[in-house]
Amino acid sequence: MNLPFSSDAAPATFLIGGAGAGKTELALNLSVFKSSRYGGSTLIDLDIVNPFFRVRKLREEVEALGVKVICPGDRVVSGDIPALPPAAWGALEAPGQAVVCDIGGGEPGLRPLGRMKDIAAARGANVFFVINPFRPGFTSPGELAESFRHMCGLSAMQVTHLVANPNLSGETSVELFREGLAMVQDFAGKTGLPLAFAVVASELAGKLGVAIEGLPGFYSSGDLDVFVLERYWSVPWHFGVVR
Amino acid sequence: MAKVLMKGNEAIGEAAVLAGCRYYFGYPITPQSELPAYLAKRLPEVDGVFVQAESEVAAINMVYGSGSAGARVMTSSSSPGISLKQEGISYIAGAEVPCLIVNVMRGGPGLGNIAPAQSDYWQSTRGGGHGDYRTIVLAPNSVQEMADMTITGFDLSDRFRNPVLLLSDGVLGQMMEPVNLPEPHDYNINSKKWALGYRGSDKNERNLCSSIFLDNDELEEHNWHLYQKYQVITDLFSKGEYKDFAVEEHLCDDAEIILVGYGIISRILKTVVEKCRKRGIKAGLVRPKVLWPFPTAVFERLAKTASQFLVVEMSCGQMVEDVKLSVDGKKPVFFFGRTGGTVPSDFEILNEVDKLVRPD
């Protein structure tokens, strides 16, 4: 598959969007995918918002897969202070290495990105705005448009593509996925921005008719490009939902 | 209403709005900051009031004032911030003012860290402030319950004219799950005859909400009145209409070892119980959903059938004391805890069970 955003031998990719849009899971998967495709990649953890579900928590796991992780130094790695790792700038300036930047969601997470606006433009970076239309603030066309406008302004980045990530976690059905996807496609039509791909959990991919050969990976589902995820978060409380 | 994918902190915020809460006063602190952030945007949409106070102490006193005026009002914080609120909570309990207080626990003592913990059990259930008072303490274990118990919390608070504490932790606050939000409640701020400014036709005297009783006899009378109210609440939760709400049992009927945990730990313990059963170990789970009043009767009953209890907490051992008091020495009660922000894995808890049931 020759997707427009991956034709570059060493693309830089910024993932922005609302809190809880699925950026971190996507960043982990994209960086692993790029590592296998380009023989290495760099994943930059710029999340200064979410205290727990951050790339740095899985550093050892993804580094074993050929991904170099850049995150705040050891002394502040478990903190909630807005410490951006200086090595991030070096990685973005260095040619020849695929780079994925995971940004904290919402207003406080996006604001520091302004500092990277120029370097991203110089690098010709792809800026993906990730949308889950089942998250508060994105559940209607009006809300989605307003949140998009507001968050793009905060980040000071020029969004190049939209990414659809319609899901209700483990309760995502094919019908729900298609309903959410249609909303993002409609929004893409209104903005004129290309929809780069849709994110699909591996357990849903089969139901969408996707023949998976390896995870994570890009596949086709009809005329839709999908990126099928490997689940890297494994949490001890996942099983026992008490109702 | 269609399901949405929400963080626990967000679910509390939306549920509060749906419960008729129009006043929130708080101060940011990780890992609960999404809650005030959500309400800062949401409350103005429903003509509500959001104030980021200058401190937690100021916020809890704003809650005191708004609750006294009959409003459904909420504040939230995480452990160190809840410590700061304790004086105000004591005043609110003394003056019998309803309100909902949310604690999204993090590691302590002191500044600790921002990771999840359950080490505020004593503070929550014993009352961290001064005087003879109690707060009703609810312990959700899912994002759905964060929403549901927020609404229940407001209802209980109004019914008993008592502060209710929603005790969650950083994991529950930050994790995302699908939520079915309830329908909005109608709430009339002028429905409480005791409240300041009540304008009912049958009311001519001014109301007063205060916790000061300078006369010894008056204060003693007030304290016994509060005590009797707490007894009524305890009875309703132990054998009355809230009995089933207060506790959840899972596979306890034939259990030889009872695992006990609240909040996020209870979900891990459910996994452990399933794994134990597959290995032929008769394990069961007791999950207190209400921490005060503590569901003592369940432990009294199970102490007759089970051989031993294992309490698991993200602390050095706090709720285990209530379990021991309830079991009353009839069966051994063991403890396993992780602290400092580490959530124990099902694997390491299973190891502890193995040590107890297969000591060889």
Coordinates of C-alpha atoms in Angstrom, one line a residue:
Chain A
M1 CA 0.0 0.0 0.0
N2 CA 1.4 3.4 -1.0
L3 CA -0.3 5.8 1.3
P4 CA 0.5 9.5 0.8
F5 CA 1.9 10.0 4.3
S6 CA 4.3 7.0 4.1
S7 CA 6.0 7.6 0.8
D8 CA 8.7 9.6 2.5
A9 CA 11.6 7.4 3.6
A10 CA 11.7 9.0 7.0
P11 CA 8.5 10.9 7.7
A12 CA 7.9 12.9 10.8
T13 CA 4.4 12.5 12.2
F14 CA 2.6 14.6 14.8
L15 CA -0.5 13.1 16.4
I16 CA -2.8 15.8 17.8
G17 CA -6.4 15.9 18.9
G18 CA -8.7 15.8 21.9
A19 CA -7.9 14.0 25.2
G20 CA -8.6 10.3 24.9
A21 CA -8.8 10.3 21.1
G22 CA -6.4 7.3 21.0
K23 CA -3.3 9.1 20.1
T24 CA -0.9 7.2 22.5
E25 CA -2.0 3.8 21.3
L26 CA -1.7 4.9 17.7
A27 CA 1.7 6.5 18.3
L28 CA 3.0 3.3 19.8
N29 CA 1.7 1.3 16.9
L30 CA 2.8 3.7 14.2
S31 CA 6.4 3.8 15.6
V32 CA 6.5 0.0 15.8
F33 CA 5.2 -0.2 12.2
K34 CA 7.7 2.4 11.0
S35 CA 10.5 0.6 12.8
S36 CA 9.8 -2.6 11.0
R37 CA 9.4 -0.8 7.7
Y38 CA 12.3 1.6 7.8
G39 CA 14.7 -0.4 10.1
G40 CA 14.2 1.9 13.1
S41 CA 12.1 4.8 14.3
T42 CA 12.0 7.4 17.0
L43 CA 9.0 7.9 19.3
I44 CA 8.8 11.2 21.1
D45 CA 6.7 11.4 24.3
L46 CA 5.5 15.0 24.5
D47 CA 2.5 14.1 26.8
I48 CA 2.6 16.5 29.7
V49 CA -1.0 15.9 30.6
N50 CA -1.9 12.3 31.2
P51 CA -0.2 11.1 34.3
F52 CA -0.4 7.3 33.7
F53 CA -1.2 6.2 30.1
R54 CA 1.9 7.6 28.5
V55 CA 4.4 6.1 26.0
R56 CA 7.2 6.2 28.6
K57 CA 5.4 3.5 30.6
L58 CA 6.0 1.0 27.8
R59 CA 9.5 2.2 27.0
E60 CA 11.3 -1.1 27.4
E61 CA 8.6 -3.0 25.4
V62 CA 8.8 -0.8 22.3
E63 CA 12.5 -0.3 22.5
A64 CA 12.8 -4.0 22.2
L65 CA 11.0 -3.6 18.8
G66 CA 13.6 -1.2 17.4
V67 CA 11.9 2.0 18.5
K68 CA 14.0 4.7 20.2
V69 CA 11.9 6.5 22.9
I70 CA 12.5 10.1 23.8
C71 CA 10.8 11.2 26.9
P72 CA 11.5 13.5 29.9
G73 CA 14.6 12.6 32.0
D74 CA 14.5 10.1 34.8
R75 CA 14.1 12.7 37.5
V76 CA 10.8 14.0 36.1
V77 CA 9.6 11.0 34.2
S78 CA 6.9 10.2 36.7
G79 CA 5.8 13.8 37.2
D80 CA 3.2 16.1 35.9
I81 CA 5.3 19.1 35.1
P82 CA 5.5 20.5 31.6
A83 CA 9.0 19.2 30.9
L84 CA 9.7 18.7 27.2
P85 CA 12.7 16.6 26.4
P86 CA 15.4 18.6 24.6
A87 CA 16.4 15.5 22.6
A88 CA 13.0 15.9 20.8
W89 CA 14.4 18.8 18.8
G90 CA 17.5 16.9 17.8
A91 CA 15.5 14.0 16.6
L92 CA 13.2 16.2 14.5
E93 CA 16.2 18.0 13.0
A94 CA 18.1 14.8 12.1
P95 CA 17.2 13.5 8.7
G96 CA 17.0 9.8 8.0
Q97 CA 14.9 8.6 10.9
A98 CA 11.1 8.2 11.0
V99 CA 9.8 10.1 13.9
V100 CA 6.4 9.9 15.7
C101 CA 5.4 12.5 18.2
D102 CA 2.7 11.7 20.8
I103 CA 1.1 14.8 22.2
G104 CA -1.0 15.1 25.3
G105 CA -4.6 15.7 24.6
G106 CA -6.8 18.7 25.1
E107 CA -5.8 22.3 25.8
P108 CA -2.9 22.0 28.1
G109 CA -1.4 19.2 26.1
L110 CA -1.6 21.0 22.8
R111 CA -0.4 24.4 23.8
P112 CA 3.4 23.6 24.1
L113 CA 3.3 22.3 20.5
G114 CA 3.6 25.9 19.3
R115 CA 7.3 25.7 20.1
M116 CA 7.7 23.0 17.4
K117 CA 5.6 24.7 14.7
D118 CA 8.6 25.9 12.7
I119 CA 10.6 22.7 12.9
A120 CA 7.6 20.7 11.9
A121 CA 7.1 22.9 8.9
A122 CA 10.7 22.7 7.9
R123 CA 10.7 18.9 8.2
G124 CA 7.5 18.7 6.1
A125 CA 5.9 16.8 8.9
N126 CA 2.5 15.1 8.6
V127 CA 0.2 16.4 11.3
F128 CA -2.6 14.0 11.9
F129 CA -5.7 15.1 13.8
V130 CA -7.1 12.0 15.5
I131 CA -10.9 11.9 16.0
N132 CA -13.0 9.6 18.1
P133 CA -16.6 10.8 17.6
F134 CA -17.7 8.9 20.7
R135 CA -15.7 11.2 23.0
P136 CA -17.3 14.2 24.7
G137 CA -16.8 17.3 22.6
F138 CA -16.8 15.3 19.3
T139 CA -20.2 13.6 19.3
S140 CA -22.0 15.9 17.0
P141 CA -20.9 17.7 13.8
G142 CA -21.2 21.1 15.5
E143 CA -19.1 20.0 18.5
L144 CA -16.5 18.3 16.3
A145 CA -16.1 21.4 14.1
E146 CA -15.7 23.6 17.2
S147 CA -13.3 21.3 19.0
F148 CA -11.2 21.0 15.8
R149 CA -11.0 24.7 15.3
H150 CA -10.2 25.4 18.9
M151 CA -7.5 22.6 19.2
C152 CA -5.8 23.5 15.9
G153 CA -5.5 27.1 17.1
L154 CA -3.9 25.9 20.4
S155 CA -1.4 23.7 18.7
A156 CA -0.4 26.3 16.1
M157 CA 0.2 23.3 13.8
Q158 CA -1.2 23.1 10.2
V159 CA -3.2 19.8 10.1
T160 CA -2.4 17.8 7.0
H161 CA -4.7 14.8 7.5
L162 CA -7.6 13.5 9.6
V163 CA -7.5 10.1 11.2
A164 CA -10.7 8.4 12.2
N165 CA -10.6 6.3 15.4
P166 CA -14.3 5.6 16.1
N167 CA -14.5 3.3 19.1
L168 CA -16.2 2.6 22.4
S169 CA -13.2 0.5 23.6
G170 CA -14.3 -3.1 23.9
E171 CA -17.9 -2.4 23.0
T172 CA -17.1 -1.3 19.4
S173 CA -19.3 -3.1 16.9
V174 CA -19.1 -2.9 13.1
E175 CA -22.2 -0.8 13.1
L176 CA -20.8 1.6 15.6
F177 CA -17.5 1.8 13.8
R178 CA -19.3 2.6 10.5
E179 CA -21.5 5.2 12.2
G180 CA -18.5 7.0 13.7
L181 CA -16.5 6.7 10.5
A182 CA -19.3 8.3 8.4
M183 CA -19.2 11.3 10.8
V184 CA -15.5 11.8 10.4
Q185 CA -15.7 11.3 6.6
D186 CA -18.5 13.9 6.5
F187 CA -16.3 16.3 8.5
A188 CA -13.3 15.6 6.2
G189 CA -15.5 16.5 3.2
K190 CA -16.5 19.8 4.8
T191 CA -12.9 20.7 5.8
G192 CA -11.3 19.5 2.5
L193 CA -8.7 17.6 4.5
P194 CA -7.9 14.1 3.4
L195 CA -8.8 11.2 5.7
A196 CA -5.5 9.4 5.9
F197 CA -6.9 6.2 7.4
A198 CA -9.2 4.7 10.0
V199 CA -7.8 3.0 13.1
V200 CA -9.2 -0.5 13.8
A201 CA -8.7 -2.8 16.7
S202 CA -7.5 -6.2 15.7
E203 CA -10.5 -8.0 17.0
L204 CA -12.8 -5.8 14.8
A205 CA -10.7 -6.0 11.7
G206 CA -11.8 -9.5 10.8
K207 CA -15.5 -8.4 11.1
L208 CA -14.7 -5.7 8.6
G209 CA -13.3 -8.2 6.1
V210 CA -9.7 -7.3 6.6
A211 CA -7.3 -10.2 6.1
I212 CA -4.5 -9.5 8.7
E213 CA -1.0 -10.7 7.9
G214 CA 0.8 -9.0 10.7
L215 CA 0.3 -6.4 13.4
P216 CA 0.4 -3.5 13.4
G217 CA -0.2 -2.9 9.8
F218 CA -2.0 -1.0 7.0
Y219 CA -4.7 -2.8 5.1
S220 CA -7.6 -2.1 2.9
S221 CA -11.3 -2.5 3.8
G222 CA -13.1 -1.9 0.5
D223 CA -12.0 1.6 -0.5
L224 CA -11.0 2.5 3.0
D225 CA -7.4 2.4 4.3
V226 CA -7.3 1.0 7.8
F227 CA -4.5 0.8 10.3
V228 CA -4.9 -2.3 12.5
L229 CA -3.6 -2.0 16.0
E230 CA -1.7 -4.3 18.2
R231 CA -2.8 -3.8 21.8
Y232 CA 0.2 -2.7 23.9
W233 CA -1.6 -1.7 27.0
S234 CA -2.3 -4.7 29.2
V235 CA -3.9 -3.7 32.4
P236 CA -4.6 -6.0 35.4
W237 CA -8.1 -4.7 35.9
H238 CA -9.2 -5.2 32.3
F239 CA -11.0 -8.5 32.9
G240 CA -13.1 -8.0 36.0
V241 CA -15.6 -5.4 35.0
V242 CA -18.2 -5.6 37.8
R243 CA -21.7 -4.7 36.7
Chain B
M1 CA -28.8 8.6 25.7
A2 CA -26.1 7.0 23.5
K3 CA -23.0 5.6 25.1
V4 CA -19.9 7.7 25.1
L5 CA -16.3 6.9 25.9
M6 CA -15.3 8.8 29.0
K7 CA -12.6 9.2 31.6
G8 CA -13.7 8.5 35.1
N9 CA -13.1 12.1 36.0
E10 CA -15.2 13.3 33.1
A11 CA -18.0 10.9 34.0
I12 CA -18.3 12.3 37.5
G13 CA -18.5 15.8 36.0
E14 CA -21.3 15.0 33.6
A15 CA -23.2 12.9 36.1
A16 CA -23.1 15.8 38.6
V17 CA -24.6 18.1 36.0
L18 CA -27.3 15.5 35.2
A19 CA -28.0 15.2 39.0
G20 CA -28.8 18.9 39.1
C21 CA -25.5 20.2 40.5
R22 CA -24.9 23.7 39.3
Y23 CA -22.2 24.8 41.7
Y24 CA -18.6 23.5 41.7
F25 CA -15.7 24.9 43.6
G26 CA -12.2 23.4 43.4
Y27 CA -8.6 23.6 42.7
P28 CA -6.5 21.6 40.2
I29 CA -4.4 18.6 41.2
T30 CA -3.3 15.5 39.4
P31 CA -4.9 13.0 38.9
Q32 CA -8.3 14.7 39.2
S33 CA -7.8 17.8 37.1
E34 CA -10.0 16.6 34.2
L35 CA -13.0 16.9 36.5
P36 CA -12.7 20.7 37.2
A37 CA -11.6 21.1 33.6
Y38 CA -14.7 19.4 32.4
L39 CA -17.0 21.4 34.6
A40 CA -15.3 24.7 33.8
K41 CA -16.6 24.2 30.3
R42 CA -19.8 22.4 31.1
L43 CA -21.4 24.3 34.0
P44 CA -21.7 27.6 32.1
E45 CA -23.6 25.8 29.4
V46 CA -26.4 25.0 32.0
D47 CA -26.2 28.4 33.8
G48 CA -24.1 26.9 36.5
V49 CA -21.2 28.4 38.5
F50 CA -17.7 27.1 38.3
V51 CA -15.0 28.7 40.5
Q52 CA -11.4 27.8 40.6
A53 CA -10.8 28.9 44.2
E54 CA -7.5 30.3 45.5
S55 CA -7.1 27.1 47.5
E56 CA -8.7 23.9 48.6
V57 CA -9.6 25.5 51.9
A58 CA -11.5 28.3 50.1
A59 CA -13.2 25.8 47.9
I60 CA -14.6 23.7 50.7
N61 CA -15.9 26.8 52.4
M62 CA -17.7 27.9 49.2
V63 CA -19.2 24.4 49.2
Y64 CA -20.4 25.0 52.8
G65 CA -22.1 28.3 51.8
S66 CA -23.7 27.0 48.6
G67 CA -24.9 23.8 50.3
S68 CA -26.4 25.9 53.1
A69 CA -28.4 27.8 50.6
G70 CA -29.9 24.6 49.3
A71 CA -27.9 24.0 46.2
R72 CA -26.5 20.7 45.0
V73 CA -22.8 21.5 45.2
M74 CA -19.6 19.5 44.7
T75 CA -15.9 19.8 45.2
S76 CA -13.1 17.5 44.2
S77 CA -9.4 17.0 44.7
S78 CA -6.8 14.4 45.2
S79 CA -5.3 13.3 48.5
P80 CA -3.2 16.3 49.6
G81 CA -6.0 18.6 48.6
I82 CA -8.6 16.6 50.5
S83 CA -6.4 16.9 53.6
L84 CA -6.6 20.6 53.2
K85 CA -10.4 20.4 53.1
Q86 CA -10.8 18.5 56.4
E87 CA -11.6 21.5 58.6
G88 CA -14.4 22.5 56.2
I89 CA -15.8 19.0 56.0
S90 CA -16.0 18.9 59.8
Y91 CA -17.9 22.2 59.7
I92 CA -20.2 20.9 57.0
A93 CA -20.9 17.7 58.8
G94 CA -21.5 19.6 62.1
A95 CA -24.0 22.0 60.3
E96 CA -25.6 19.1 58.5
V97 CA -25.2 20.5 55.1
P98 CA -25.4 18.2 52.1
C99 CA -22.7 18.1 49.5
L100 CA -20.6 15.7 47.4
I101 CA -16.8 15.6 47.8
V102 CA -14.7 13.6 45.4
N103 CA -11.3 12.2 46.2
V104 CA -9.3 10.8 43.3
M105 CA -6.6 9.2 45.5
R106 CA -2.8 9.5 44.8
G107 CA 0.2 8.3 46.7
G108 CA 1.0 9.8 50.1
P109 CA 1.8 10.7 52.8
G110 CA 2.8 14.3 52.2
L111 CA 3.2 15.4 48.6
G112 CA 3.8 11.7 47.7
N113 CA 3.4 11.3 44.0
I114 CA 0.7 11.4 41.3
A115 CA 0.3 7.7 40.9
P116 CA -2.9 5.8 42.0
A117 CA -3.3 4.8 45.7
Q118 CA -5.8 3.8 48.3
S119 CA -4.1 5.1 51.3
D120 CA -6.8 7.6 52.3
Y121 CA -9.2 5.0 53.7
W122 CA -8.6 6.0 57.2
Q123 CA -9.0 9.6 56.5
S124 CA -12.2 9.0 54.6
T125 CA -13.9 6.6 56.9
R126 CA -12.8 7.9 60.3
G127 CA -13.2 11.6 59.4
G128 CA -10.0 13.5 58.8
G129 CA -11.3 16.6 60.6
H130 CA -12.1 17.2 64.3
G131 CA -15.2 16.2 66.3
D132 CA -17.6 13.3 66.4
Y133 CA -18.8 13.1 62.7
R134 CA -19.1 10.7 59.9
T135 CA -19.2 11.0 56.1
I136 CA -20.9 8.4 53.9
V137 CA -18.1 7.0 51.7
L138 CA -18.9 5.4 48.3
A139 CA -16.3 3.4 46.4
P140 CA -16.9 2.9 42.6
N141 CA -14.9 0.5 40.6
S142 CA -15.7 1.5 37.0
V143 CA -16.3 4.6 35.0
Q144 CA -20.0 3.7 34.8
E145 CA -20.1 3.5 38.6
M146 CA -18.2 6.9 38.8
A147 CA -21.3 8.3 37.1
D148 CA -23.9 6.3 38.9
M149 CA -22.5 6.8 42.4
T150 CA -22.2 10.5 41.8
I151 CA -25.9 10.7 41.4
T152 CA -26.5 8.3 44.3
G153 CA -24.1 10.4 46.3
F154 CA -26.1 13.6 45.8
D155 CA -29.4 11.8 46.7
L156 CA -27.9 10.3 49.9
S157 CA -26.4 13.6 50.8
D158 CA -29.7 15.4 50.5
R159 CA -31.7 12.6 52.3
F160 CA -29.4 12.5 55.3
R161 CA -28.2 16.2 55.3
N162 CA -24.7 14.8 55.4
P163 CA -21.6 15.2 53.3
V164 CA -20.9 12.2 51.0
L165 CA -17.4 11.3 49.9
L166 CA -16.9 9.6 46.5
L167 CA -13.6 7.7 47.1
S168 CA -11.9 6.8 43.8
D169 CA -8.3 6.6 42.7
G170 CA -6.0 7.8 40.0
V171 CA -6.7 4.7 37.8
L172 CA -10.4 5.2 37.9
G173 CA -10.1 8.9 37.3
Q174 CA -7.9 8.5 34.3
M175 CA -9.1 5.3 32.6
M176 CA -11.6 5.4 29.8
E177 CA -14.7 3.2 29.4
P178 CA -18.0 3.4 27.7
V179 CA -20.6 5.0 29.9
N180 CA -24.4 5.0 29.7
L181 CA -25.3 8.4 31.2
P182 CA -28.6 8.7 33.1
E183 CA -31.4 11.0 32.2
P184 CA -31.1 14.4 33.8
H185 CA -32.8 15.0 37.2
D186 CA -35.0 17.9 38.0
Y187 CA -33.7 19.7 41.1
N188 CA -35.3 22.6 42.8
I189 CA -32.9 24.7 44.9
N190 CA -35.8 25.9 46.9
S191 CA -37.0 22.5 48.0
K192 CA -35.1 22.3 51.4
K193 CA -37.0 23.8 54.3
W194 CA -34.0 24.0 56.5
A195 CA -31.9 25.9 53.9
L196 CA -30.9 29.6 54.1
G197 CA -33.3 31.7 52.1
Y198 CA -36.0 29.1 52.0
R199 CA -39.1 30.9 50.6
G200 CA -41.8 28.3 51.3
S201 CA -45.2 29.7 52.3
D202 CA -45.0 27.9 55.7
K203 CA -41.8 29.5 56.7
N204 CA -41.6 32.8 58.6
E205 CA -38.4 32.4 60.7
R206 CA -34.9 32.8 59.3
N207 CA -33.0 29.6 58.9
L208 CA -29.4 29.2 60.3
C209 CA -26.8 26.7 59.2
S210 CA -24.0 26.6 61.8
S211 CA -21.9 24.2 63.7
I212 CA -21.3 26.4 66.7
F213 CA -23.0 25.6 70.0
L214 CA -21.4 27.6 72.8
D215 CA -23.6 26.1 75.5
N216 CA -22.3 22.7 76.7
D217 CA -25.7 21.1 76.9
E218 CA -26.7 22.3 73.5
L219 CA -23.5 20.9 71.9
E220 CA -23.9 17.6 73.7
E221 CA -27.5 17.4 72.5
H222 CA -26.4 18.2 68.9
N223 CA -23.7 15.5 69.0
W224 CA -26.1 12.9 70.2
H225 CA -28.5 13.9 67.5
L226 CA -25.8 13.4 64.9
Y227 CA -24.8 10.1 66.5
Q228 CA -28.4 8.9 66.2
K229 CA -28.5 10.0 62.6
Y230 CA -25.4 8.0 61.9
Q231 CA -27.0 5.0 63.6
V232 CA -30.0 5.3 61.3
I233 CA -27.7 5.5 58.3
T234 CA -25.8 2.5 59.5
D235 CA -29.0 0.4 59.9
L236 CA -30.2 1.4 56.5
F237 CA -27.0 0.2 54.9
S238 CA -26.5 -2.9 57.0
K239 CA -30.1 -4.3 57.0
G240 CA -32.3 -1.7 55.4
E241 CA -33.0 -0.4 51.9
Y242 CA -29.3 0.1 51.0
K243 CA -28.2 -3.4 52.1
D244 CA -27.7 -4.7 48.6
F245 CA -26.2 -1.5 47.3
A246 CA -23.5 -1.5 50.0
V247 CA -21.6 -4.7 49.0
E248 CA -21.0 -7.1 46.2
E249 CA -20.3 -10.8 46.7
H250 CA -18.9 -13.0 44.0
L251 CA -18.7 -16.8 44.3
C252 CA -18.7 -16.6 48.1
D253 CA -21.2 -19.4 48.9
D254 CA -18.7 -22.3 48.8
A255 CA -15.5 -20.2 49.1
E256 CA -12.7 -21.3 51.4
I257 CA -10.7 -18.1 51.0
I258 CA -12.5 -14.8 50.6
L259 CA -10.6 -12.0 48.8
V260 CA -11.5 -8.5 49.9
G261 CA -10.9 -5.3 48.0
Y262 CA -12.6 -2.1 47.0
G263 CA -12.3 0.2 44.0
I264 CA -10.0 -0.7 41.2
I265 CA -8.5 -3.6 43.3
S266 CA -11.8 -5.4 43.3
R267 CA -11.6 -5.8 39.5
I268 CA -8.1 -7.3 39.7
L269 CA -9.4 -9.6 42.5
K270 CA -12.2 -10.8 40.3
T271 CA -9.6 -11.9 37.8
V272 CA -7.8 -13.7 40.6
V273 CA -10.9 -15.4 41.7
E274 CA -11.5 -16.7 38.2
K275 CA -7.9 -18.0 38.0
C276 CA -8.2 -19.6 41.4
R277 CA -11.4 -21.4 40.4
K278 CA -9.7 -22.8 37.3
R279 CA -6.9 -24.1 39.5
G280 CA -9.3 -25.8 41.9
I281 CA -9.0 -23.2 44.6
K282 CA -12.4 -22.2 46.0
A283 CA -12.0 -18.4 46.2
G284 CA -14.6 -15.8 46.5
L285 CA -14.7 -12.0 46.4
V286 CA -16.3 -9.4 48.7
R287 CA -16.2 -5.9 47.4
P288 CA -17.4 -3.2 49.8
K289 CA -19.1 -0.5 47.6
V290 CA -19.8 1.6 50.7
L291 CA -16.8 2.0 53.0
W292 CA -18.7 3.9 55.7
P293 CA -21.0 2.4 57.0
F294 CA -18.8 -0.6 56.5
P295 CA -20.7 -3.8 55.5
T296 CA -19.8 -5.6 58.7
A297 CA -22.7 -8.2 58.5
V298 CA -21.4 -9.8 55.3
F299 CA -18.1 -10.6 57.0
E300 CA -19.8 -11.9 60.2
R301 CA -21.8 -14.3 58.0
L302 CA -18.9 -15.4 55.8
A303 CA -16.7 -16.0 58.9
K304 CA -18.9 -19.0 59.6
T305 CA -18.3 -20.6 56.2
A306 CA -14.9 -19.5 54.9
S307 CA -11.6 -20.6 56.3
Q308 CA -9.6 -17.4 55.8
F309 CA -9.7 -13.9 54.4
L310 CA -7.1 -12.0 52.3
V311 CA -7.5 -8.3 52.1
V312 CA -5.7 -6.5 49.2
E313 CA -5.2 -2.8 49.1
M314 CA -3.0 -0.2 47.4
S315 CA -1.8 0.9 50.9
C316 CA 0.2 -0.6 53.8
G317 CA -3.1 -1.9 55.2
Q318 CA -6.1 0.3 56.3
M319 CA -9.4 -1.4 55.4
V320 CA -8.0 -4.6 56.7
E321 CA -8.6 -3.3 60.2
D322 CA -12.4 -3.0 59.5
V323 CA -12.4 -6.5 58.1
K324 CA -10.6 -7.8 61.2
L325 CA -13.1 -6.0 63.4
S326 CA -16.0 -7.5 61.5
V327 CA -14.5 -11.1 61.4
D328 CA -13.9 -10.6 65.1
G329 CA -11.1 -13.1 65.4
K330 CA -13.3 -16.1 64.2
K331 CA -11.0 -16.7 61.2
P332 CA -7.6 -15.5 60.2
V333 CA -7.4 -12.3 58.1
F334 CA -4.3 -11.7 56.0
F335 CA -3.2 -8.7 54.1
F336 CA -1.3 -8.0 50.8
G337 CA -0.6 -4.5 49.7
R338 CA 1.4 -2.5 47.2
T339 CA 2.0 1.2 47.7
G340 CA 3.8 4.1 46.2
G341 CA 1.7 4.0 43.1
T342 CA 2.1 0.4 42.0
V343 CA -1.1 -1.4 41.1
P344 CA -0.7 -5.1 42.1
S345 CA -0.9 -7.6 39.3
D346 CA -3.3 -10.6 39.3
F347 CA -0.2 -12.7 39.2
E348 CA 1.4 -11.5 42.4
I349 CA -2.0 -11.7 44.3
L350 CA -2.4 -15.2 43.0
N351 CA 1.0 -16.0 44.5
E352 CA -0.2 -14.7 47.9
V353 CA -3.3 -16.9 47.6
D354 CA -1.1 -19.9 46.8
K355 CA 1.0 -19.3 49.9
L356 CA -2.2 -19.3 52.1
V357 CA -4.0 -22.2 50.6
R358 CA -1.0 -24.3 49.6
P359 CA 1.6 -23.5 52.3
D360 CA 3.8 -26.4 51.2

